[in-house]
XYZ file of C-alpha atoms in Angstrom:
728
model
C 0.000 0.000 0.000
C 1.541 3.367 -1.034
C 2.265 5.885 1.748
C -0.181 8.782 2.252
C 0.388 11.757 -0.085
C 0.962 14.094 2.862
C 3.819 12.002 4.286
C 7.339 12.844 3.052
C 10.365 10.733 3.934
C 13.513 12.815 4.536
C 16.897 12.696 6.259
C 17.720 15.394 8.818
C 21.286 16.354 9.787
C 22.587 17.856 13.008
C 26.288 18.682 13.590
C 28.030 15.977 15.624
C 25.218 13.439 15.271
C 24.224 10.744 12.804
C 21.554 11.860 10.297
C 18.057 10.894 11.303
C 15.550 9.333 8.895
C 12.123 10.782 9.506
C 8.634 10.960 8.061
C 7.224 14.494 7.894
C 3.473 14.961 7.991
C 2.775 17.980 5.821
C -0.540 18.514 7.614
C 1.224 19.219 10.911
C 2.453 22.781 11.678
C 6.121 23.279 10.847
C 6.823 24.427 14.407
C 5.532 21.090 15.732
C 7.840 19.185 13.364
C 10.861 21.285 14.433
C 9.971 20.694 18.089
C 9.835 16.945 17.483
C 13.254 17.007 15.745
C 14.808 19.056 18.578
C 13.442 16.711 21.233
C 14.906 13.731 19.370
C 18.372 15.229 19.843
C 17.610 16.808 23.231
C 18.089 20.302 21.798
C 16.428 22.935 24.052
C 14.580 26.107 22.939
C 13.132 24.699 19.725
C 11.712 28.155 18.890
C 15.258 29.272 18.048
C 15.717 26.561 15.395
C 14.564 25.923 11.836
C 14.948 23.395 9.051
C 17.139 24.173 6.071
C 17.888 22.487 2.742
C 21.243 20.726 3.032
C 22.288 21.635 -0.506
C 24.139 24.487 -2.182
C 21.218 26.880 -1.656
C 20.852 26.392 2.133
C 17.370 27.893 1.839
C 15.139 27.752 4.912
C 11.998 25.631 5.004
C 8.913 27.788 5.655
C 5.179 27.269 5.631
C 5.141 28.793 2.137
C 7.721 26.509 0.535
C 7.384 23.329 2.626
C 5.429 21.634 -0.165
C 8.616 21.704 -2.253
C 10.103 19.044 0.054
C 10.296 15.772 -1.860
C 10.865 12.196 -0.787
C 14.572 11.581 -0.236
C 15.384 15.236 0.513
C 18.186 15.976 2.974
C 17.414 18.712 5.506
C 19.468 20.285 8.254
C 18.453 21.460 11.715
C 19.948 24.899 12.204
C 19.403 28.178 13.982
C 16.295 30.082 12.965
C 16.553 32.901 10.388
C 15.836 35.471 13.114
C 18.601 34.113 15.377
C 21.088 33.889 12.501
C 20.230 37.413 11.346
C 20.692 38.776 14.879
C 24.014 36.975 15.260
C 25.367 38.207 11.907
C 24.106 41.730 12.619
C 26.308 41.748 15.717
C 29.293 39.941 14.174
C 29.676 42.344 11.234
C 30.165 45.140 13.767
C 33.069 43.318 15.415
C 36.265 45.261 16.067
C 38.316 42.289 14.860
C 38.937 42.546 11.116
C 39.199 38.762 10.693
C 35.934 38.134 12.567
C 34.228 40.897 10.602
C 35.404 39.445 7.280
C 34.102 35.959 8.141
C 30.770 37.452 9.203
C 30.438 39.383 5.946
C 31.230 36.219 3.943
C 28.459 34.378 5.819
C 26.104 37.313 5.319
C 26.754 37.423 1.562
C 25.893 33.712 1.323
C 22.855 33.786 3.642
C 21.352 36.863 1.977
C 20.407 34.811 -1.085
C 17.583 33.301 0.995
C 14.549 35.605 1.116
C 13.506 34.277 4.543
C 16.838 35.282 6.079
C 16.880 38.522 4.060
C 13.542 39.584 5.517
C 14.781 39.022 9.075
C 18.059 40.871 8.479
C 16.276 43.806 6.849
C 13.854 43.934 9.809
C 16.912 44.580 12.014
C 17.653 47.632 9.831
C 20.516 45.655 8.316
C 20.466 47.570 5.003
C 21.055 50.823 6.884
C 23.975 49.236 8.746
C 25.585 48.118 5.468
C 25.131 51.518 3.822
C 26.675 53.234 6.854
C 29.652 50.883 6.648
C 30.087 51.827 2.984
C 29.635 55.560 3.638
C 32.227 55.512 6.440
C 34.837 54.385 3.907
C 36.844 52.473 6.533
C 36.485 49.087 4.840
C 38.368 48.109 1.704
C 39.432 45.025 -0.262
C 37.583 41.826 0.672
C 35.683 43.565 3.488
C 34.172 46.049 1.049
C 33.634 43.395 -1.620
C 31.560 41.129 0.644
C 29.683 44.125 2.064
C 28.574 45.149 -1.424
C 27.807 41.522 -2.371
C 25.518 41.160 0.653
C 23.873 44.482 -0.185
C 23.188 43.422 -3.791
C 21.729 40.059 -2.685
C 19.478 41.692 -0.073
C 18.192 44.363 -2.473
C 17.564 41.788 -5.186
C 14.604 40.394 -3.210
C 12.673 43.632 -3.750
C 11.696 43.907 -0.082
C 12.559 47.587 0.268
C 12.530 50.458 -2.216
C 15.642 51.817 -3.899
C 14.418 55.366 -3.247
C 15.554 55.246 0.397
C 19.292 55.748 -0.167
C 21.223 58.887 0.678
C 23.315 61.007 -1.664
C 26.390 60.125 0.451
C 25.908 56.421 -0.294
C 25.462 57.072 -4.029
C 28.577 59.267 -4.084
C 30.584 56.519 -2.393
C 29.452 53.823 -4.828
C 30.108 56.156 -7.756
C 33.599 56.898 -6.412
C 34.480 53.196 -6.630
C 33.480 53.252 -10.313
C 35.284 56.509 -11.048
C 38.607 55.400 -9.558
C 41.174 54.322 -12.122
C 42.449 51.382 -10.027
C 39.872 49.457 -8.033
C 39.432 45.880 -6.857
C 37.617 43.914 -9.589
C 34.966 42.476 -7.262
C 34.215 45.909 -5.737
C 34.001 47.500 -9.184
C 31.687 44.774 -10.436
C 29.283 45.099 -7.474
C 29.379 48.911 -7.678
C 28.417 48.884 -11.344
C 25.591 46.424 -10.610
C 24.284 48.700 -7.821
C 24.367 51.789 -10.034
C 22.509 49.939 -12.812
C 19.766 48.876 -10.390
C 19.497 52.390 -8.947
C 19.047 53.955 -12.370
C 16.550 51.338 -13.595
C 14.405 51.336 -10.441
C 14.109 55.036 -9.595
C 13.874 58.192 -11.694
C 14.977 60.196 -8.666
C 18.080 58.049 -8.271
C 18.775 58.415 -11.991
C 19.168 62.143 -11.427
C 21.520 61.587 -8.477
C 23.611 58.919 -10.212
C 23.842 61.017 -13.377
C 25.421 63.822 -11.352
C 28.211 61.517 -10.196
C 28.939 59.325 -13.214
C 30.583 60.530 -16.402
C 30.936 58.674 -19.662
C 34.631 59.515 -19.674
C 35.112 57.676 -16.385
C 33.114 54.636 -17.536
C 35.017 54.176 -20.809
C 38.338 52.970 -19.275
C 36.447 49.961 -17.857
C 35.599 48.975 -21.458
C 39.260 49.088 -22.442
C 40.287 46.407 -19.954
C 40.340 42.660 -20.560
C 37.700 41.592 -17.989
C 34.528 40.831 -19.967
C 32.343 40.839 -16.828
C 33.438 44.406 -16.027
C 32.843 45.390 -19.646
C 29.372 43.843 -19.508
C 28.397 45.673 -16.306
C 29.775 48.938 -17.736
C 27.665 48.681 -20.898
C 24.693 47.730 -18.688
C 25.097 50.999 -16.749
C 25.311 52.996 -19.996
C 22.191 51.220 -21.273
C 20.348 51.999 -18.032
C 21.255 55.689 -18.342
C 20.058 55.595 -21.948
C 16.719 54.035 -20.938
C 16.036 56.595 -18.226
C 17.311 59.697 -20.045
C 14.550 62.356 -20.291
C 13.067 62.905 -23.723
C 12.271 66.623 -23.443
C 14.722 69.225 -24.671
C 16.819 70.950 -21.993
C 19.873 73.139 -21.842
C 23.004 71.167 -22.643
C 26.638 72.084 -22.307
C 28.830 70.174 -24.773
C 31.910 70.787 -22.627
C 30.322 69.096 -19.617
C 30.881 65.378 -19.191
C 27.890 64.989 -16.870
C 24.874 63.056 -18.087
C 22.457 64.990 -15.868
C 19.328 66.245 -17.657
C 20.593 65.195 -21.078
C 17.832 64.319 -23.529
C 18.370 61.115 -25.476
C 19.786 62.835 -28.559
C 22.193 64.922 -26.487
C 23.368 61.893 -24.536
C 24.024 60.211 -27.880
C 26.139 63.256 -28.778
C 28.212 62.761 -25.624
C 28.706 59.073 -26.452
C 29.821 60.020 -29.968
C 32.295 62.565 -28.556
C 33.781 59.907 -26.305
C 34.024 57.432 -29.255
C 32.093 54.796 -27.340
C 31.183 52.902 -30.506
C 34.763 52.489 -31.728
C 35.954 51.536 -28.229
C 33.296 48.803 -27.975
C 34.132 47.610 -31.499
C 37.858 47.376 -30.771
C 37.841 46.076 -27.190
C 34.673 43.957 -27.079
C 33.331 42.886 -30.469
C 36.757 42.338 -32.069
C 38.352 41.046 -28.890
C 39.948 37.580 -29.175
C 37.663 36.423 -26.353
C 34.311 34.990 -27.497
C 31.317 37.143 -26.564
C 29.236 35.466 -23.845
C 25.443 35.535 -23.791
C 25.091 38.349 -21.248
C 27.492 40.600 -23.166
C 25.608 39.831 -26.398
C 22.387 40.881 -24.650
C 23.859 44.194 -23.506
C 25.217 44.902 -27.008
C 21.776 44.099 -28.422
C 20.174 46.517 -25.925
C 22.665 49.257 -26.837
C 21.976 48.655 -30.537
C 18.207 48.932 -29.994
C 18.500 52.066 -27.853
C 20.821 53.682 -30.405
C 18.383 53.064 -33.251
C 15.526 54.309 -31.048
C 17.143 57.751 -31.235
C 15.703 57.842 -34.759
C 12.132 57.562 -33.478
C 11.689 61.308 -33.010
C 12.539 62.047 -36.666
C 10.604 58.987 -37.826
C 7.430 60.309 -36.156
C 7.914 63.969 -37.183
C 5.849 65.181 -40.144
C 7.326 67.704 -42.523
C 5.840 71.187 -42.346
C 5.269 72.235 -45.985
C 5.480 75.874 -44.870
C 8.871 75.491 -43.152
C 11.437 77.082 -45.457
C 14.426 75.356 -43.778
C 12.875 71.962 -44.456
C 11.955 72.935 -48.013
C 15.572 73.993 -48.560
C 16.618 70.348 -48.062
C 14.479 69.367 -51.051
C 16.029 72.223 -53.034
C 19.448 70.852 -52.063
C 18.505 67.393 -53.393
C 17.504 69.006 -56.690
C 20.682 71.121 -56.852
C 23.020 68.160 -56.269
C 21.204 65.973 -58.810
C 20.971 68.476 -61.627
C 23.795 70.907 -60.698
C 21.537 73.986 -60.851
C 21.196 77.125 -58.730
C 17.979 77.158 -56.752
C 17.888 80.717 -55.485
C 14.892 82.964 -55.977
C 16.761 85.287 -58.368
C 16.768 82.797 -61.228
C 15.830 84.341 -64.515
C 12.421 83.694 -65.960
C 8.859 84.075 -64.788
C 7.464 82.430 -61.666
C 5.358 80.122 -63.845
C 8.439 79.019 -65.779
C 10.405 78.292 -62.602
C 7.462 76.343 -61.148
C 7.253 74.292 -64.337
C 10.997 73.610 -64.156
C 10.768 72.599 -60.474
C 7.817 70.300 -61.210
C 9.766 68.609 -64.007
C 12.824 68.070 -61.789
C 10.765 66.798 -58.826
C 9.173 64.271 -61.152
C 12.658 63.131 -62.206
C 13.588 62.830 -58.517
C 10.692 60.402 -58.136
C 8.431 62.298 -55.726
C 4.737 61.424 -55.713
C 3.651 65.052 -55.423
C 5.557 66.798 -58.225
C 4.239 70.260 -57.377
C 4.950 70.197 -53.620
C 7.211 67.262 -52.635
C 7.039 68.335 -48.962
C 3.624 66.618 -48.834
C 5.359 63.249 -49.426
C 7.026 63.547 -46.024
C 3.837 64.064 -44.010
C 3.328 60.299 -43.715
C 4.533 58.888 -40.372
C 6.427 56.685 -40.186
C 8.929 57.435 -41.773
C 8.349 61.220 -41.627
C 11.443 63.411 -41.739
C 13.775 60.426 -41.290
C 13.336 59.579 -44.977
C 14.392 63.087 -46.005
C 17.400 62.883 -43.660
C 18.477 59.648 -45.352
C 18.060 61.082 -48.846
C 20.155 64.151 -47.999
C 22.867 61.981 -46.401
C 22.982 59.793 -49.515
C 23.150 62.832 -51.812
C 25.983 64.449 -49.858
C 28.110 61.448 -48.838
C 27.574 59.204 -51.876
C 27.090 61.917 -54.460
C 28.191 59.941 -57.528
C 25.859 57.048 -56.739
C 23.009 59.480 -56.015
C 23.441 61.387 -59.283
C 23.774 58.157 -61.257
C 20.522 56.733 -59.828
C 18.546 59.934 -60.439
C 19.828 60.564 -63.974
C 19.650 56.898 -64.932
C 15.985 56.727 -64.031
C 15.065 60.108 -65.466
C 16.303 58.920 -68.868
C 14.073 55.826 -68.876
C 10.533 55.597 -70.059
C 8.033 56.876 -67.505
C 6.649 53.461 -66.660
C 10.129 51.894 -66.183
C 11.763 54.557 -64.046
C 12.534 53.655 -60.408
C 11.147 56.642 -58.431
C 13.987 57.671 -56.109
C 11.811 59.804 -53.811
C 9.021 57.276 -53.324
C 11.532 54.412 -53.036
C 13.522 56.242 -50.341
C 10.415 56.920 -48.276
C 9.155 53.334 -48.459
C 12.645 51.894 -47.929
C 13.194 54.026 -44.812
C 9.872 52.804 -43.441
C 10.884 49.195 -44.185
C 14.281 49.536 -42.505
C 12.614 50.967 -39.394
C 10.334 47.917 -39.305
C 13.248 45.496 -39.770
C 15.292 47.154 -36.992
C 12.169 47.708 -34.832
C 12.881 51.397 -34.313
C 10.832 52.710 -31.380
C 10.348 49.363 -29.631
C 11.856 48.708 -26.212
C 14.553 45.993 -26.053
C 13.478 42.497 -25.131
C 14.867 41.085 -21.887
C 15.601 37.699 -23.391
C 17.215 38.609 -26.709
C 20.941 38.705 -27.542
C 20.860 39.096 -31.344
C 23.054 42.089 -32.172
C 24.642 42.962 -35.531
C 28.388 43.737 -35.382
C 28.235 45.798 -38.575
C 26.149 48.509 -36.901
C 29.055 49.183 -34.534
C 31.479 49.871 -37.389
C 30.192 53.338 -38.380
C 29.050 56.452 -36.524
C 26.181 56.883 -39.018
C 25.321 53.192 -39.320
C 21.620 53.624 -40.132
C 22.288 56.175 -42.876
C 25.015 53.974 -44.388
C 22.652 51.006 -44.142
C 20.082 53.034 -46.093
C 22.647 54.049 -48.740
C 23.548 50.406 -49.413
C 19.889 49.356 -49.549
C 18.705 52.171 -51.845
C 21.359 51.142 -54.368
C 20.234 47.535 -53.959
C 16.642 48.613 -54.626
C 17.633 50.364 -57.855
C 19.667 47.320 -58.953
C 16.801 44.914 -58.191
C 14.354 47.186 -60.035
C 16.466 46.892 -63.174
C 16.924 43.122 -62.768
C 13.153 42.680 -62.472
C 12.514 45.036 -65.441
C 9.906 46.520 -63.162
C 7.308 49.158 -63.976
C 5.484 51.496 -61.606
C 2.772 48.832 -61.152
C 5.432 46.441 -59.782
C 6.590 48.783 -57.004
C 5.242 46.664 -54.122
C 6.644 43.461 -55.655
C 10.095 45.040 -55.873
C 9.884 46.165 -52.237
C 8.992 42.600 -51.177
C 12.040 41.214 -53.009
C 14.302 43.901 -51.496
C 13.026 43.103 -47.986
C 13.802 39.423 -48.586
C 17.303 40.280 -49.864
C 18.014 42.439 -46.789
C 16.662 39.879 -44.308
C 18.643 37.034 -45.878
C 21.830 39.121 -45.829
C 21.310 40.121 -42.184
C 20.852 36.481 -41.202
C 24.529 35.887 -42.019
C 25.512 38.455 -39.322
C 28.126 40.286 -41.463
C 30.952 41.843 -39.450
C 31.061 45.033 -41.520
C 28.940 47.089 -43.907
C 31.239 45.992 -46.749
C 30.544 42.338 -45.931
C 26.822 43.143 -45.899
C 27.169 44.769 -49.332
C 29.061 41.732 -50.642
C 26.397 39.425 -49.299
C 23.742 41.431 -51.158
C 25.750 41.124 -54.385
C 25.293 37.354 -54.131
C 21.549 37.734 -53.543
C 20.485 39.027 -56.947
C 16.867 38.771 -58.090
C 17.783 35.637 -60.057
C 19.254 34.050 -56.922
C 16.151 34.986 -54.906
C 13.981 33.275 -57.531
C 16.143 30.141 -57.278
C 15.895 30.152 -53.481
C 12.139 30.629 -53.625
C 11.791 27.846 -56.166
C 13.900 25.514 -54.051
C 11.901 26.283 -50.918
C 8.645 25.939 -52.833
C 9.684 22.515 -54.091
C 10.579 21.432 -50.558
C 7.182 22.535 -49.289
C 5.166 21.591 -52.353
C 1.567 20.830 -51.521
C -0.643 19.246 -54.182
C -4.317 20.115 -53.969
C -5.986 17.388 -56.063
C -8.618 15.224 -54.337
C -6.620 11.923 -54.354
C -3.603 13.724 -52.885
C -5.746 15.381 -50.201
C -7.315 12.025 -49.315
C -3.877 10.425 -49.049
C -2.709 13.289 -46.817
C -5.709 12.810 -44.553
C -5.055 9.074 -44.328
C -1.381 9.306 -43.349
C -1.727 12.396 -41.134
C -2.457 10.438 -37.894
C 0.729 8.368 -38.165
C 2.762 11.519 -38.887
C 1.209 13.173 -35.830
C 2.160 10.140 -33.739
C 5.723 10.416 -35.066
C 5.862 14.093 -34.034
C 4.461 13.203 -30.629
C 7.194 10.597 -30.086
C 9.846 13.118 -31.133
C 8.526 15.671 -28.626
C 8.513 13.114 -25.823
C 12.036 11.978 -26.715
C 13.180 15.612 -26.499
C 11.581 15.926 -23.064
C 13.475 12.804 -22.009
C 16.731 14.498 -23.065
C 15.782 17.528 -20.973
C 16.445 21.269 -21.188
C 18.354 23.828 -19.127
C 16.161 26.799 -18.168
C 17.387 30.197 -16.984
C 15.974 31.721 -13.826
C 15.111 35.348 -14.607
C 14.699 37.778 -11.728
C 12.181 40.605 -12.043
C 14.845 43.106 -10.947
C 18.007 42.086 -12.806
C 19.291 39.299 -15.031
C 21.000 36.478 -13.168
C 23.050 33.505 -14.288
C 21.033 30.946 -12.320
C 19.862 27.774 -14.010
C 17.677 24.732 -13.438
C 17.206 21.577 -15.468
C 14.104 19.518 -16.200
C 13.714 16.216 -18.039
C 11.147 13.453 -18.437
C 11.867 9.917 -17.242
C 12.274 7.261 -19.977
C 8.984 5.639 -18.947
C 7.205 9.026 -19.344
C 5.831 8.884 -15.787
C 7.934 11.426 -13.863
C 9.401 14.893 -14.445
C 12.832 15.198 -12.802
C 14.120 18.713 -12.075
C 16.623 20.580 -9.925
C 18.834 23.675 -9.650
C 22.254 23.936 -11.322
C 25.250 26.076 -10.456
C 26.068 26.696 -14.128
C 24.777 25.939 -17.591
C 25.482 22.240 -18.394
C 27.486 21.125 -21.431
C 25.302 18.076 -22.114
C 22.453 16.054 -20.624
C 22.051 16.086 -16.861
C 21.471 12.555 -15.430
C 18.260 11.782 -13.541
C 19.998 10.930 -10.288
C 21.529 14.413 -10.002
C 18.078 16.056 -10.130
C 16.650 15.915 -6.625
C 13.043 16.964 -7.283
C 10.328 14.871 -8.926
C 6.821 15.520 -10.206
C 4.674 12.525 -11.218
C 2.982 13.112 -14.567
C -0.210 11.711 -13.062
C -0.313 14.674 -10.661
C -0.258 17.279 -13.471
C -3.622 19.004 -13.764
C -3.006 21.419 -16.606
C -0.436 23.350 -18.664
C -0.945 27.111 -18.970
C 0.969 29.640 -21.083
C 1.591 33.372 -21.370
C -0.513 35.662 -19.217
C -2.154 32.723 -17.454
C 1.163 31.708 -15.859
C 1.482 32.608 -12.158
C 4.974 34.096 -12.668
C 3.753 36.306 -15.543
C 0.591 37.852 -14.110
C 2.380 40.884 -12.712
C 4.620 41.227 -15.793
C 2.115 40.916 -18.604
C 1.441 44.626 -19.040
C 5.098 45.585 -19.497
C 6.151 46.036 -23.098
C 9.738 45.042 -22.430
C 8.571 41.654 -21.099
C 6.653 40.800 -24.257
C 9.179 38.220 -25.421
C 9.512 36.666 -21.960
C 5.703 36.428 -21.875
C 5.747 34.524 -25.179
C 8.242 31.977 -23.759
C 6.520 31.403 -20.403
C 4.539 28.294 -19.457
C 3.572 26.624 -16.180
C 2.652 23.123 -15.037
C -0.200 23.087 -12.506
C -0.378 20.216 -10.036
C -2.232 19.424 -6.803
C -4.483 22.289 -5.670
C -2.507 25.479 -6.154
C 1.076 24.337 -6.832
C 3.001 25.375 -9.931
C 6.209 24.554 -11.767
C 7.111 27.704 -13.701
C 9.207 27.756 -16.899
C 10.710 30.387 -19.187
C 11.956 28.634 -22.321
C 15.373 29.633 -23.752
C 13.841 30.171 -27.209
C 10.639 29.686 -29.217
C 11.638 26.232 -30.435
C 12.145 24.871 -26.908
C 8.886 26.524 -25.848
C 6.984 24.657 -28.577
C 8.776 21.374 -27.842
C 7.873 21.522 -24.152
C 4.285 22.735 -24.490
C 3.675 20.125 -27.221
C 5.305 17.367 -25.174
C 3.437 18.215 -21.979
C 0.117 18.385 -23.831
C 0.900 15.024 -25.448
C 1.553 13.552 -21.983
C -1.842 14.816 -20.847
C -3.545 13.385 -23.936
C -4.284 16.818 -25.383
C -3.797 18.203 -28.885
C -0.422 19.645 -29.887
C -1.152 23.093 -31.325
C 2.180 24.941 -31.575
C 3.376 26.579 -34.786
C 6.312 24.137 -34.915
C 3.937 21.180 -34.910
C 2.195 22.591 -37.977
C 5.536 23.235 -39.678
C 6.836 19.746 -38.863
C 3.554 18.229 -39.997
C 3.743 20.018 -43.363
C 7.382 19.044 -43.889
C 6.952 15.376 -42.968
C 3.682 15.033 -44.875
C 5.263 16.540 -47.982
C 8.225 14.177 -47.720
C 6.054 11.122 -47.133
C 3.761 12.070 -50.015
C 6.706 12.399 -52.415
C 8.121 9.046 -51.323
C 4.780 7.331 -51.857
C 4.282 8.961 -55.251
C 7.771 7.855 -56.291
C 6.852 4.361 -55.160
C 3.760 4.467 -57.396
C 6.039 5.272 -60.325
C 8.019 2.127 -59.411
C 11.149 4.157 -58.707
C 13.373 2.167 -56.379
C 14.496 4.103 -53.325
C 17.639 2.525 -51.807
C 17.610 1.548 -48.151
C 21.052 3.092 -47.565
C 22.473 6.365 -48.905
C 24.945 6.129 -51.801
C 28.644 5.961 -50.856
C 30.661 9.160 -50.675
C 33.021 9.385 -53.688
C 36.650 8.694 -52.877
C 39.211 11.461 -53.085
C 41.056 11.323 -56.462
C 44.630 10.075 -56.380
C 45.855 13.135 -58.296
C 44.583 16.497 -59.437
C 46.125 16.584 -62.917
C 42.712 17.214 -64.436
C 42.689 20.766 -63.017
C 43.032 23.348 -65.779
C 46.592 24.641 -66.092
C 46.574 28.413 -66.543
C 50.114 28.285 -67.959
């Protein structure tokens, strides 16, 4: 007869004694269980003791988390969180430096547990730590462990960041601004400043008064990638919180205080941040880790978001300064003077302007300013056109004159093309959207030029003109050409070129003819015949294909996946692993110290969840760990990767998948375990691919074409290469 569900068999340790095997009744109060354990070892004052996980976490067992205890768990009888907090509170004030250092080490470790953290904070422990930092008497390891404990305590979100004094902020900033500082202290200080800026607008103002870009840049020029990562994270945080309204700005000042986004970008350009990151980070011999890639992605997004203001600004047809830009485009293209003293009547000049604006490819030939009232792309399109005309003048003149000499229906309208292309590039680069917390896809080529977006446009507008000619397009084909150009750009970006020249070279190999070949190849691979016999055959073999997909999903669950634990306050490198047992009856899971290199064996995963106990699988907003995050735009991608397993009455196992593919694999596999339909987009894609393949094989079989059981042998390497053409 199986044991009752509320009874958990565990081992409990006590220093100096043999571990005790014990059955815990989860219906009994935790205090009663602790009392029973203490009496078994004749330990007095059971109120001063608690149970703790005897693993790397050392987390305390509480009424809230006691249901996480599984059969076979090893627990430890130890002093209660309140007693430990009181003891450490006293020890860190010791006059002995050695005793103080040991206490701070213990505090840094214990502070990871929210139960202990709450007790220590209740003793006004945060204030004590900040006073120790402000006094400036501690240094080296003492200061390092003090800041580590502070970061761990604040990470629980128990108290607000708004409570800190200017003296504390100045002290933390001083550690960052010093040229030579202990690596651990510098790392913690940068992490604290990032959290301050992200969590409080008031603290942003105070931090911005103390931190200068010039003092942050030397940390990027070192060889420690962790320091570089934290430094870019601080710069990103300052970017995110920078005010958008225009204010007075002194170019000679290095302070970031009150700088609007565009002015802060000007400071970063002055300090050559881009070239420093390119040289010391992107082109460093060290491989870029995932966290650094994320911070570079965030910086890339925030940099492109500086274009949003121009993208959403309509042109004022009555603004003479803006109209002068259009006159400048005409002057450069046709080498004419555009002043108001030109000879001839007003009607003649208007007729001449209208003719030239038509050659430039504007939709409104009489008043081209109207073309730039559409947002997006607004004035950003005009900015790009002027940049192209000034910095790539030969290419600009060639495109305009080349098209003005063609027949009307075959000319590629430069003005209209530039406006639509700018809008497309903004969509591709997601200008105006906040960075995703879970993305690390950055493009190295955008760090190779101070005007990367404009140069990107210049390459793409020339591509558009080239593709237009290759397609022999007319004005009716405009949208078709834009679709091909988008495909060419997206395919080239997928290769992650290291420079704009590499991007240009990649586009050269993606001509319209090559795009047609790629489309044809992909179409053949996904060919779907619509005749009735074929549809009937598809319907007949679909169940066995679905069963095949189901088995693949379950096999993937048996291999398991490493999931990242993401804190709501800052990114953390904490992992846990989950996998399905080979008999498909139990989910094994447990915490990991670092990301594994391969599969994690079942016996190293302490926790288990019987599949029979699973009640449901929920996704997205319905997940318990996403309910408070769902409204935040920056958590959109995390929301799309979240799913939870519900078991018992109100217990959950919460997941955030590493990517969309793993999300689909796990939600499909869990639904298959529960006997429910697999509905993910990957299931549909796999179904189409496998059905198409199976259909082709069966049709080949009908034609009596023999398909070999084994693949043909690989040809042997020739004994000599004399057949190669001799250029001499």
